[in-house]
CSV table of N, CA and C in Angstrom, one decimal:
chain,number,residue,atom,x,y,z
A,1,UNK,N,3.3,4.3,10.9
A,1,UNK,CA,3.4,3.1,10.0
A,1,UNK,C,2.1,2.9,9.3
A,2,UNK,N,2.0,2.7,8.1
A,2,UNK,CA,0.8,2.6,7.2
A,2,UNK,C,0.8,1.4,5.7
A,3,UNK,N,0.4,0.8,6.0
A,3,UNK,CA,0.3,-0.2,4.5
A,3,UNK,C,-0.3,0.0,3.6
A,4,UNK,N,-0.5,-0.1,2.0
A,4,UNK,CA,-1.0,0.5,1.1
A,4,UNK,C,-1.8,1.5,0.9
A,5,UNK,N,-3.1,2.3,1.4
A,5,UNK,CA,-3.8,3.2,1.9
A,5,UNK,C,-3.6,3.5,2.9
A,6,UNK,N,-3.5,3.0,3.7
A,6,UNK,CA,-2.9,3.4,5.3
A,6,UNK,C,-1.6,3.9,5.0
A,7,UNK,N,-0.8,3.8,4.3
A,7,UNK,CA,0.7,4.3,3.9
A,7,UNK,C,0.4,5.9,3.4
A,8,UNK,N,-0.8,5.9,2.3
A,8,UNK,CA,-0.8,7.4,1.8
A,8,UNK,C,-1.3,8.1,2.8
A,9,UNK,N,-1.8,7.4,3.9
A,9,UNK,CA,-2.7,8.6,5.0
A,9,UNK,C,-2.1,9.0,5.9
A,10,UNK,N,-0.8,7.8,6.1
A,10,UNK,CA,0.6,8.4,7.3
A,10,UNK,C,1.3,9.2,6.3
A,11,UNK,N,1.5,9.4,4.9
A,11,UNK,CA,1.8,10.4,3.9
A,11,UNK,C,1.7,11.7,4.2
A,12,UNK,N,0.4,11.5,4.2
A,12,UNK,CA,-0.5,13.2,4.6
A,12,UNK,C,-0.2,13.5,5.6
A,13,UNK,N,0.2,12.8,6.6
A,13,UNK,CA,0.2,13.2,8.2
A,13,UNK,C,1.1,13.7,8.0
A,14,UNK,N,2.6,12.8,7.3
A,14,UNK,CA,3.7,13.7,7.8
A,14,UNK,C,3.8,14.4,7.3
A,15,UNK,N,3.0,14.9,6.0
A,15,UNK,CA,3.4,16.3,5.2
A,15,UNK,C,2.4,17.4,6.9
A,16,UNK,N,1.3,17.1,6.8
A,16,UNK,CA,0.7,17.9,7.5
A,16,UNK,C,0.7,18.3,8.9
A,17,UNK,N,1.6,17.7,9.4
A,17,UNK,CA,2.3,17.5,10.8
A,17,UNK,C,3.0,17.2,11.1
A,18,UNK,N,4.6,17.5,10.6
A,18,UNK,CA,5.9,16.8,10.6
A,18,UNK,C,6.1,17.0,12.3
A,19,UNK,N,5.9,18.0,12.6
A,19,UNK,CA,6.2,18.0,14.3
A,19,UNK,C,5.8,16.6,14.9
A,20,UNK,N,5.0,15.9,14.3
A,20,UNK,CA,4.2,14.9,15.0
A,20,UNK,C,4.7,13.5,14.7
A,21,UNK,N,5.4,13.6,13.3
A,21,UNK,CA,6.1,12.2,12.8
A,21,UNK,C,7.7,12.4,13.3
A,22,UNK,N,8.1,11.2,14.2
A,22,UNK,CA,9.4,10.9,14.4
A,22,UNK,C,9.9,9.8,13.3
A,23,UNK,N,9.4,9.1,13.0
A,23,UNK,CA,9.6,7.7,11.7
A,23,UNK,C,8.3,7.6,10.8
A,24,UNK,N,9.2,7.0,9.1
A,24,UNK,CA,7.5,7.1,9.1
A,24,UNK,C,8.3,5.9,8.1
A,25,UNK,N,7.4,4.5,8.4
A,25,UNK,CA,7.0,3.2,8.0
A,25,UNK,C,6.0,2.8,7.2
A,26,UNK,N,6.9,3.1,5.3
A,26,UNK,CA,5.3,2.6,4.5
A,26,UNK,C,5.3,1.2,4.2
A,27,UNK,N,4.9,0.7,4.0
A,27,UNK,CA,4.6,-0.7,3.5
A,27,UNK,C,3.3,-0.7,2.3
A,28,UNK,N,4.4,-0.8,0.7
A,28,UNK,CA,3.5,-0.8,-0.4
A,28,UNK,C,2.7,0.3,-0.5
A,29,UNK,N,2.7,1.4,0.2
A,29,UNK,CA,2.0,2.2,0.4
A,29,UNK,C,2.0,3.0,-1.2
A,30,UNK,N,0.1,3.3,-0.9
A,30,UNK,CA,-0.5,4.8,-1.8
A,30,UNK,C,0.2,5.5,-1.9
A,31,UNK,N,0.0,7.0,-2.6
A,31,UNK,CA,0.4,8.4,-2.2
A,31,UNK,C,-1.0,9.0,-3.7
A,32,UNK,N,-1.2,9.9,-3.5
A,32,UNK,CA,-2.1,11.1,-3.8
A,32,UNK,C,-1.3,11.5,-4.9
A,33,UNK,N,-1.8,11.9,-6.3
A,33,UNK,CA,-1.3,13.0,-7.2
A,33,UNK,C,-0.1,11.8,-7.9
A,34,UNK,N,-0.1,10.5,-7.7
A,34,UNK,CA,0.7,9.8,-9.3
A,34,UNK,C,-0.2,9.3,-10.0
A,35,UNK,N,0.1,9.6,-11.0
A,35,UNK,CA,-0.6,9.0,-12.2
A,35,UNK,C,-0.6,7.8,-12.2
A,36,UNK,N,-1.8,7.2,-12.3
A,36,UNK,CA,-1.8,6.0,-13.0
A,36,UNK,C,-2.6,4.6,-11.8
A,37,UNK,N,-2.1,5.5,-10.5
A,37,UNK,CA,-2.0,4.4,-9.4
A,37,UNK,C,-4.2,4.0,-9.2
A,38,UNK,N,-4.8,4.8,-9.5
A,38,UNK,CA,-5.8,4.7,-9.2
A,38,UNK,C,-6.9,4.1,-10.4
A,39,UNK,N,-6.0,3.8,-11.4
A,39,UNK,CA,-6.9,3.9,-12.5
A,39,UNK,C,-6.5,2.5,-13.4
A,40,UNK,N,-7.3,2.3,-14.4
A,40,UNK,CA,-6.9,1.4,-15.4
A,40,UNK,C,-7.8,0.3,-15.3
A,41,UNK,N,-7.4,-1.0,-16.1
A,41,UNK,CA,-8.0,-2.4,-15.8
A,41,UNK,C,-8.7,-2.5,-14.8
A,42,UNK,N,-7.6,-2.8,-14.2
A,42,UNK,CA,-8.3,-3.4,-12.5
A,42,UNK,C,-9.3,-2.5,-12.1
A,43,UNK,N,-9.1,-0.8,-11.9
A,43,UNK,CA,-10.4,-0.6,-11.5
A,43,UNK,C,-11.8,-0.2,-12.5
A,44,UNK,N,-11.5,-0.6,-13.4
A,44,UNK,CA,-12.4,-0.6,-14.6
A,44,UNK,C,-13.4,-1.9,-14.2
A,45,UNK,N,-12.7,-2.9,-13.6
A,45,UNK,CA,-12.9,-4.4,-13.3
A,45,UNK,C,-13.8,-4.1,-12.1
A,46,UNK,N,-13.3,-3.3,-11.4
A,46,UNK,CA,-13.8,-3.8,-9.7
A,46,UNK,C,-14.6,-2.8,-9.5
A,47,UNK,N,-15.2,-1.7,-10.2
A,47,UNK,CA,-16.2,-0.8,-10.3
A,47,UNK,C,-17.8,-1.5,-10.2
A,48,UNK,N,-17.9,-2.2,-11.4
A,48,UNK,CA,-19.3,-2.8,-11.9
A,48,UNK,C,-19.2,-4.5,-10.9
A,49,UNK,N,-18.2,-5.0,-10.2
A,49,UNK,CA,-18.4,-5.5,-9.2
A,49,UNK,C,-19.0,-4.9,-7.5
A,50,UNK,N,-18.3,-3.6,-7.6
A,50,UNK,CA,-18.8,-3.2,-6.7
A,50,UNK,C,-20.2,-2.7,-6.2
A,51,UNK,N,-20.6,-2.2,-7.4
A,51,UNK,CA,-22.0,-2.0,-7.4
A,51,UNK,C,-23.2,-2.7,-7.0
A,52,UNK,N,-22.4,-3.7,-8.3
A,52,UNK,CA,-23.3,-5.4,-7.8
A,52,UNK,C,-23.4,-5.8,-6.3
A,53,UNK,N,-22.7,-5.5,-5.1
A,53,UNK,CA,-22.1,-5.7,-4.3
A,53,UNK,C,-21.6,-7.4,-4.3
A,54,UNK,N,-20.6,-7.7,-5.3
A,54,UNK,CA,-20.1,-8.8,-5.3
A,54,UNK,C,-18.9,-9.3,-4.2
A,55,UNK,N,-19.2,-9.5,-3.3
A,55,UNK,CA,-18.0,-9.5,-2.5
A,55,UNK,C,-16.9,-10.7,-3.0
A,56,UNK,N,-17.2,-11.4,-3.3
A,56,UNK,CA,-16.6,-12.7,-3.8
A,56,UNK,C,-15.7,-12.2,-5.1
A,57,UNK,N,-16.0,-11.7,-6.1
A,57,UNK,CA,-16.2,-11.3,-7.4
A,57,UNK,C,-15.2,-9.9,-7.1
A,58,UNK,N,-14.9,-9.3,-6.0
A,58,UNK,CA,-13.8,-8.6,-5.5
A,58,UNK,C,-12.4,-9.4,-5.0
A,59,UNK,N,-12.9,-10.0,-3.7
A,59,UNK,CA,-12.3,-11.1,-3.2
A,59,UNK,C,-11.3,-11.9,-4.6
A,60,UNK,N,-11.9,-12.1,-5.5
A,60,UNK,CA,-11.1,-12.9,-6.3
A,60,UNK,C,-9.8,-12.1,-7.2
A,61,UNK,N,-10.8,-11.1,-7.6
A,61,UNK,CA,-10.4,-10.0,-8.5
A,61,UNK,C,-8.5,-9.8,-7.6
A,62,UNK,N,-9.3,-8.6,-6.3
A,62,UNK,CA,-8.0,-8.7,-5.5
A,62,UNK,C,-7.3,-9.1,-5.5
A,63,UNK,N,-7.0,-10.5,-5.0
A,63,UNK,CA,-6.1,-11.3,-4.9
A,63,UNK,C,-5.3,-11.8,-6.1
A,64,UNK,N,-6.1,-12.1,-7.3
A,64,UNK,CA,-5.2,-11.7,-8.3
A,64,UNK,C,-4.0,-10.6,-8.8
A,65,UNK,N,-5.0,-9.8,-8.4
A,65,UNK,CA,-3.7,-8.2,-8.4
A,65,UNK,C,-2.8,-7.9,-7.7
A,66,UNK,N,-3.6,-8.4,-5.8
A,66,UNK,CA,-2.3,-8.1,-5.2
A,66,UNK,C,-1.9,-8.7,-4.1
A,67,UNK,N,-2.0,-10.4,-4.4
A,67,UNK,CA,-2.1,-11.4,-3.9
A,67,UNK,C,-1.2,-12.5,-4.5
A,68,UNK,N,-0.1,-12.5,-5.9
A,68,UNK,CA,0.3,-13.1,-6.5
A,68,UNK,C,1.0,-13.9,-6.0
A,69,UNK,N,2.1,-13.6,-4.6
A,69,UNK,CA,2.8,-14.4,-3.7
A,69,UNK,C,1.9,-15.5,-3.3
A,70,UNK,N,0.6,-15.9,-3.0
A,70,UNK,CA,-0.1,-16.5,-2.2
A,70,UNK,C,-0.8,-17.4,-3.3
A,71,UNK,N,-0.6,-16.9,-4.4
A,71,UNK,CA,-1.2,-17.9,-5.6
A,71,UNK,C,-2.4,-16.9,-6.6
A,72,UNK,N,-2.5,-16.4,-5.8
A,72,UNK,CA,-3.8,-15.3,-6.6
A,72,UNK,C,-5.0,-15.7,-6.4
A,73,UNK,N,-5.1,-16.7,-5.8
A,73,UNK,CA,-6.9,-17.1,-5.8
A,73,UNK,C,-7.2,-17.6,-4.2
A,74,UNK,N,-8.6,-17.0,-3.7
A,74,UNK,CA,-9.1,-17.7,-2.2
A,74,UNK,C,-8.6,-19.4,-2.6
A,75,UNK,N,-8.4,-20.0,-2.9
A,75,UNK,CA,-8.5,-21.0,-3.1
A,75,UNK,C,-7.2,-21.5,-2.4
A,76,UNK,N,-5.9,-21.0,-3.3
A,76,UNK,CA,-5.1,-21.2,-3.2
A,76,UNK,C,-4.3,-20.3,-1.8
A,77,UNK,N,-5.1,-19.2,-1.5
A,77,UNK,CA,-4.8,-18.5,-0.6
A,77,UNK,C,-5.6,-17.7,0.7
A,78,UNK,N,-5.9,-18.8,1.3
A,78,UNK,CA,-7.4,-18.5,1.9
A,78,UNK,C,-7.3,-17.4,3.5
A,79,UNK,N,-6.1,-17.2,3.7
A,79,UNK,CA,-6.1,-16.7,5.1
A,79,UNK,C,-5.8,-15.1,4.4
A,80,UNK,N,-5.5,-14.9,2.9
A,80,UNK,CA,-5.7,-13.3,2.4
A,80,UNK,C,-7.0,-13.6,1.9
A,81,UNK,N,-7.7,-13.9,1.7
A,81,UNK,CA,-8.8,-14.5,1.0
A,81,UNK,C,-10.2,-13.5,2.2
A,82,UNK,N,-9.7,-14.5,3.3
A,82,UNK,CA,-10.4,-14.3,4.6
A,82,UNK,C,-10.1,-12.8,5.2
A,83,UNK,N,-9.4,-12.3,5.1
A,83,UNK,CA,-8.5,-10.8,5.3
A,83,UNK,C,-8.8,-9.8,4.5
A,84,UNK,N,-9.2,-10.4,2.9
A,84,UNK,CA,-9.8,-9.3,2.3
A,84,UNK,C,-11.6,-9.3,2.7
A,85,UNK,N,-12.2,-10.5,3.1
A,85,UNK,CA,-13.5,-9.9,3.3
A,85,UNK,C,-13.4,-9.1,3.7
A,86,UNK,N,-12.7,-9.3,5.1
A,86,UNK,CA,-13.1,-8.8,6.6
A,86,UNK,C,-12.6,-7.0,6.8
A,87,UNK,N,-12.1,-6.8,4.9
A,87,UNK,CA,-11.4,-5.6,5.4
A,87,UNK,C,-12.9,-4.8,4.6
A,88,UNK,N,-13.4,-5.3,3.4
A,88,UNK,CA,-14.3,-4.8,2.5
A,88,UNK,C,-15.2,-4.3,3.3
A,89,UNK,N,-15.6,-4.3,4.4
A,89,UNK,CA,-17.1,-3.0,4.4
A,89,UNK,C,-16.2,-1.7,4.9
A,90,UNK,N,-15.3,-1.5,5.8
A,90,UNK,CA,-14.7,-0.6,6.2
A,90,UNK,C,-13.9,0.1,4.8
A,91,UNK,N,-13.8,-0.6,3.2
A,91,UNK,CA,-13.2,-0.3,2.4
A,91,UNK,C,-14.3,1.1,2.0
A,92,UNK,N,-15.5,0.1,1.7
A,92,UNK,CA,-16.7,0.8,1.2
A,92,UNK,C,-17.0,1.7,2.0
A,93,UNK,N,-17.0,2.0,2.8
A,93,UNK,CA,-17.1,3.1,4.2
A,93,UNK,C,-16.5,4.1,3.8
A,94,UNK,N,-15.0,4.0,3.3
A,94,UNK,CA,-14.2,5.1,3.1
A,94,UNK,C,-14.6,5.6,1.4
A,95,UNK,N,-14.3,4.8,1.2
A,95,UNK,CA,-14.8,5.1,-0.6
A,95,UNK,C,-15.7,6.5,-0.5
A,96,UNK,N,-14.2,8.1,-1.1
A,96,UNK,CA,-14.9,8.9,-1.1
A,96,UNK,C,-14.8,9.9,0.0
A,97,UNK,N,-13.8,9.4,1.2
A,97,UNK,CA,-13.7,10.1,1.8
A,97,UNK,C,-12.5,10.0,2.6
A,98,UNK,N,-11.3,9.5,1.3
A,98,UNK,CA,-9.8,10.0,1.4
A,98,UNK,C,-9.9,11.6,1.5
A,99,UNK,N,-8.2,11.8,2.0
A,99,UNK,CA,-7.7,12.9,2.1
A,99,UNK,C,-7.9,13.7,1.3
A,100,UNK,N,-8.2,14.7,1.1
A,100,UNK,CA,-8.7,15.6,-0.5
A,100,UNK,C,-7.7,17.2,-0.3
A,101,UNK,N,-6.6,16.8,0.5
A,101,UNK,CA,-5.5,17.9,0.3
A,101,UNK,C,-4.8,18.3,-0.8
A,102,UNK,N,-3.6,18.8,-0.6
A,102,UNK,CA,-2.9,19.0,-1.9
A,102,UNK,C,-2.2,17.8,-2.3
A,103,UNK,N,-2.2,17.1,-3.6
A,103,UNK,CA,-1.8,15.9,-3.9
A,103,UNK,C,-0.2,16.0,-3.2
A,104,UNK,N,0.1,14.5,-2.3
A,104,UNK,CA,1.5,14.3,-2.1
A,104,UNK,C,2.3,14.1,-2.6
A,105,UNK,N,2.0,13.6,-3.8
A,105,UNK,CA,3.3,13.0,-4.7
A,105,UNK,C,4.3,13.8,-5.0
A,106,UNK,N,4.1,15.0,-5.4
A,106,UNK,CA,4.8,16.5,-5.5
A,106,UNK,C,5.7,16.9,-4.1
A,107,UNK,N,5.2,16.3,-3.5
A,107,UNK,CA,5.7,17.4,-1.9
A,107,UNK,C,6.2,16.2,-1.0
A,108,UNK,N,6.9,15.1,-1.7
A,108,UNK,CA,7.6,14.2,-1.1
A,108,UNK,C,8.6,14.7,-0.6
A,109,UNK,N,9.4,15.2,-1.1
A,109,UNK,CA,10.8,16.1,-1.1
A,109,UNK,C,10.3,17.0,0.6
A,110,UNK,N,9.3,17.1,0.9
A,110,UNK,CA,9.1,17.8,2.3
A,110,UNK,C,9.4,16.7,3.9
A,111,UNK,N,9.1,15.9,3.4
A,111,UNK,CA,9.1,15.1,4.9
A,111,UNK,C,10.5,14.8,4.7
A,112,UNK,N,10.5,15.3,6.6
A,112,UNK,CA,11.6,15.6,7.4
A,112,UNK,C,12.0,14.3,8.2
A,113,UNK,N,11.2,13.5,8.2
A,113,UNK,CA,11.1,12.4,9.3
A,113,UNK,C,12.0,11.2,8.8
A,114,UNK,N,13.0,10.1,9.8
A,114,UNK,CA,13.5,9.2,9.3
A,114,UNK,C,12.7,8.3,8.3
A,115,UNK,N,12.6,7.8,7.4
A,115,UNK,CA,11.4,7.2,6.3
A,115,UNK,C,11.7,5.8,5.8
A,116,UNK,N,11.6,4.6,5.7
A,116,UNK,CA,11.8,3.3,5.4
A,116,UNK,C,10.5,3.2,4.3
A,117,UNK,N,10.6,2.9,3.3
A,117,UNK,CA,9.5,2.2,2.3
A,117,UNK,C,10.2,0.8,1.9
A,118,UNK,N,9.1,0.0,2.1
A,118,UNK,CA,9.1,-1.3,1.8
A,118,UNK,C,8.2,-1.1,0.9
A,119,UNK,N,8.6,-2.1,-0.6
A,119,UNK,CA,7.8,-2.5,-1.5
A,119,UNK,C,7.9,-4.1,-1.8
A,120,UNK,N,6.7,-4.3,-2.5
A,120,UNK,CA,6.6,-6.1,-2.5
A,120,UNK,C,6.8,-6.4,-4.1
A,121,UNK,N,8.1,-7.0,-4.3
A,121,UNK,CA,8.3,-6.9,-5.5
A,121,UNK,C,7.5,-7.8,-6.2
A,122,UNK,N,6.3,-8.2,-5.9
A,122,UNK,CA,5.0,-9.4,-6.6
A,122,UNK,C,4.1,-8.5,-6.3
A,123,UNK,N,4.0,-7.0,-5.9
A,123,UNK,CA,2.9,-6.1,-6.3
A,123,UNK,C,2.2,-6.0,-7.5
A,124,UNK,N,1.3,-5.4,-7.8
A,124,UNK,CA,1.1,-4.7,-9.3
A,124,UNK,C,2.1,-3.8,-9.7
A,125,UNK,N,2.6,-3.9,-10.8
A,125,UNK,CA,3.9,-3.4,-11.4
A,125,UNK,C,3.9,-1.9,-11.4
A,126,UNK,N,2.4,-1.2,-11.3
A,126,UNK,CA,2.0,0.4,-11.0
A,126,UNK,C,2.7,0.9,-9.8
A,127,UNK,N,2.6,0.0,-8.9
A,127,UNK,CA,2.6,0.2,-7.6
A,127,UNK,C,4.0,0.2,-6.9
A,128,UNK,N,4.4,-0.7,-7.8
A,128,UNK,CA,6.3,-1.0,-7.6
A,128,UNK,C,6.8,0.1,-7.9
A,129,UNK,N,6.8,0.3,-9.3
A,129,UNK,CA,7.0,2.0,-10.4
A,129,UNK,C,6.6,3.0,-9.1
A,130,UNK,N,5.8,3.1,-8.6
A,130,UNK,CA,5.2,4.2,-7.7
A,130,UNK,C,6.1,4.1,-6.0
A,131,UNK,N,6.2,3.1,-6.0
A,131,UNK,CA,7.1,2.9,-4.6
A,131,UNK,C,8.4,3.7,-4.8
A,132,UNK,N,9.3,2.9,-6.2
A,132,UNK,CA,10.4,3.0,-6.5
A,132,UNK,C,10.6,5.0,-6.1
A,133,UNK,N,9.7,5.4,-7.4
A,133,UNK,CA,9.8,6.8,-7.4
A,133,UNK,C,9.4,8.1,-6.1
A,134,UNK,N,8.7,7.3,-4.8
A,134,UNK,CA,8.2,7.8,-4.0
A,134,UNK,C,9.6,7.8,-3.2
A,135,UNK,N,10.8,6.7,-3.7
A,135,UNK,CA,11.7,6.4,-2.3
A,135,UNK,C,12.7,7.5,-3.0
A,136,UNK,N,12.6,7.8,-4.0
A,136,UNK,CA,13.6,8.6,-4.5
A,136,UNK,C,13.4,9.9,-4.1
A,137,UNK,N,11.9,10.2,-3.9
A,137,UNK,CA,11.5,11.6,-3.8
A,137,UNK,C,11.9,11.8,-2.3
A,138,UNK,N,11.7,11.1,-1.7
A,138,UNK,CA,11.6,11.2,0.2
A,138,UNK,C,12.9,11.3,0.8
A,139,UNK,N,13.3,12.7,1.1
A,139,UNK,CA,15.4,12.7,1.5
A,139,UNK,C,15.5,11.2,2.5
A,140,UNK,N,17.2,11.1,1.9
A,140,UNK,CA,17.2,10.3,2.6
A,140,UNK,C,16.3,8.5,3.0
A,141,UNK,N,15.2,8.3,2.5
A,141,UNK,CA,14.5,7.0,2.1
A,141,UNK,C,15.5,5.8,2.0
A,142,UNK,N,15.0,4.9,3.2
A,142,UNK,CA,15.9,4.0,2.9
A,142,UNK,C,14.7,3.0,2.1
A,143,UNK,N,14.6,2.4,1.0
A,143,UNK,CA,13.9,1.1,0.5
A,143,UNK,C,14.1,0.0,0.3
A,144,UNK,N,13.6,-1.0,1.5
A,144,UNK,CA,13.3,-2.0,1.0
A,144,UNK,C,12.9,-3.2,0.0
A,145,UNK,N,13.7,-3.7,-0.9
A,145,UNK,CA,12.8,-4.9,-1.4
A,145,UNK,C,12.6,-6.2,-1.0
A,146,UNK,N,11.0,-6.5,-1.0
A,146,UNK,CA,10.6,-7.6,-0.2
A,146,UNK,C,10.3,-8.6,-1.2
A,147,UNK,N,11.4,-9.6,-1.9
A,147,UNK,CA,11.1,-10.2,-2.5
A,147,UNK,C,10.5,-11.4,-2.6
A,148,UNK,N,9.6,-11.4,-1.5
A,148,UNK,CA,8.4,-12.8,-1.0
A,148,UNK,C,7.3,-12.0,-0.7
A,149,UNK,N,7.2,-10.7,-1.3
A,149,UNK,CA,6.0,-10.6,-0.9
A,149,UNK,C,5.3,-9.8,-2.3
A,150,UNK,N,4.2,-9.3,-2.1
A,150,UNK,CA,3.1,-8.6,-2.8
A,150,UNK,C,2.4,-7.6,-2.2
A,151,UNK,N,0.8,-7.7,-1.9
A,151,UNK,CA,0.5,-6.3,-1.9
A,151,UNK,C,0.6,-6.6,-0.2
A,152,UNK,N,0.8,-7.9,0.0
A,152,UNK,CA,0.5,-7.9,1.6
A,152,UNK,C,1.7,-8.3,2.2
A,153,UNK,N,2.6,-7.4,2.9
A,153,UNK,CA,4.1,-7.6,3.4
A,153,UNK,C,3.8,-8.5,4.8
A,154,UNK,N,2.8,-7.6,5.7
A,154,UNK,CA,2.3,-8.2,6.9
A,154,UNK,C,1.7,-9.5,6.8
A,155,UNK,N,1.4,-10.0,6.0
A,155,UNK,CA,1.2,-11.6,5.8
A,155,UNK,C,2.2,-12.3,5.5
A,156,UNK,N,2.3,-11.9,4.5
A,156,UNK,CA,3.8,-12.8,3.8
A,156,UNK,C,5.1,-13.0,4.4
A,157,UNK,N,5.5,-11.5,5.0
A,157,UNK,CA,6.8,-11.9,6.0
A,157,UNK,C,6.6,-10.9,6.8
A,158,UNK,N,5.8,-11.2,8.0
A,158,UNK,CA,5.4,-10.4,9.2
A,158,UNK,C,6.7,-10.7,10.3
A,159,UNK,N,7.4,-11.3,10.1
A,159,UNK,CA,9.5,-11.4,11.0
A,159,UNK,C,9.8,-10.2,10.7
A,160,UNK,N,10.1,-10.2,8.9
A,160,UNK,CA,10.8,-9.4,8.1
A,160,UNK,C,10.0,-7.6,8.5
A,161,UNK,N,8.6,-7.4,9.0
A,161,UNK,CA,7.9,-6.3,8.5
A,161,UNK,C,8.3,-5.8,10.3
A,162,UNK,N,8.2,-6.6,11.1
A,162,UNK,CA,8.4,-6.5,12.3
A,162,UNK,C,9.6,-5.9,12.7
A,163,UNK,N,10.6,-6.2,11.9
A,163,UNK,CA,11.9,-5.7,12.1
A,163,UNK,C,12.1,-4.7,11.7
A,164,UNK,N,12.1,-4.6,10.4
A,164,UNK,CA,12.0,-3.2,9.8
A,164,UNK,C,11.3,-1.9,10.1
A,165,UNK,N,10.5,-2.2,11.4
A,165,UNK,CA,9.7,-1.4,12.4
A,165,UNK,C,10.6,-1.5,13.3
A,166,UNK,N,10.9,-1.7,14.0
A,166,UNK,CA,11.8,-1.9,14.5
A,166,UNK,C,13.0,-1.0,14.7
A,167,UNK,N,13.7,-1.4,13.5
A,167,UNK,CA,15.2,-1.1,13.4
A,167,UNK,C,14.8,0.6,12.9
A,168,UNK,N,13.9,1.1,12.6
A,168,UNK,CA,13.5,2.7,12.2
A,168,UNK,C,12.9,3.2,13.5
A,169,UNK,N,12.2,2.2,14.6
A,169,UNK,CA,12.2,2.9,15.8
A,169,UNK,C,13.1,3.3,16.6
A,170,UNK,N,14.1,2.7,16.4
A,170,UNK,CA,15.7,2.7,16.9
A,170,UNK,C,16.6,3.8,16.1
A,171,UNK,N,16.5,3.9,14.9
A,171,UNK,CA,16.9,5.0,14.4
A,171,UNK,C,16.1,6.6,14.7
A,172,UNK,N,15.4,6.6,14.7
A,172,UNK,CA,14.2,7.6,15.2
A,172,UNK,C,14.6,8.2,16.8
A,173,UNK,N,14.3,7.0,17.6
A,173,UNK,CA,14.2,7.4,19.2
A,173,UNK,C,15.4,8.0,19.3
């Protein structure tokens, strides 16, 4: 199971060790090698904040982009607000030291494993586009649309994300 970043890295796993994936549960999740997903505005935006080390000046940025369900601002949405601090130094940690295999987007068509993608139809519209096409590539993909949610399924409807783990453990076992 993997959520946005965490989704492209259970990606890799299951290209790189299908013996080892029985289910595999993305939620809004990354993937390697699509165009588009890593680039543009936003991170044009959150580059020269990062430097700065603006945590706040992230924090806002974020939640705008992929926080929309919750209002888009700490203000309006303080318990993602509080969730993206607390995730930013472990963010910065990695920065640079993702998977650097063969891009996955191409080699979706390989995993063998039962596969559920949940996408948050209040994501960034890149990301939706990138789900859509990731559930197509993946045999068999069942996809969810979460239409209360955004980039954060596990906040927004943690019942709904619960289940749908769930009901793929059940299919799997």
């Amino acid at each position: 199971m993997g959520s946005s970043m965490g989704g492209a890295t259970s990606v890799d796993f299951a290209l790189e060790a299908p013996g080892r994936v029985a289910g595999l549960a993305l939620f809004v999740p990354g993937v390697s090698g699509y165009e588009g997903l890593d680039s543009g505005e936003f991170f044009e935006r959150l580059g020269p904040l990062a430097e700065a080390g603006d945590t706040e000046g992230i924090v806002r940025l974020g939640l705008a982009e992929w926080g929309r369900a919750g209002g888009g601002t700490p203000e309006s949405d303080p318990v993602a607000a509080e969730l993206c601090r607390a995730v930013l130094p472990a963010w910065f940690s990695n920065a640079g030291r993702q998977f650097t295999g063969p891009p996955a987007f191409d080699r979706l068509g390989e995993i063998s494993a039962p596969t559920l993608l949940a996408l948050g139809e209040q994501d960034r519209p890149v990301v939706v586009r990138c789900n859509e096409k990731m559930a197509e590539r993946i045999p068999g993909c069942r996809l969810v649309r979460m239409a209360g949610s955004d980039h954060y399924p596990t906040l927004r409807e943690p019942e709904h994300v619960a289940r749908l783990i769930e009901e793929l453990y059940a299919e799997a076992a």
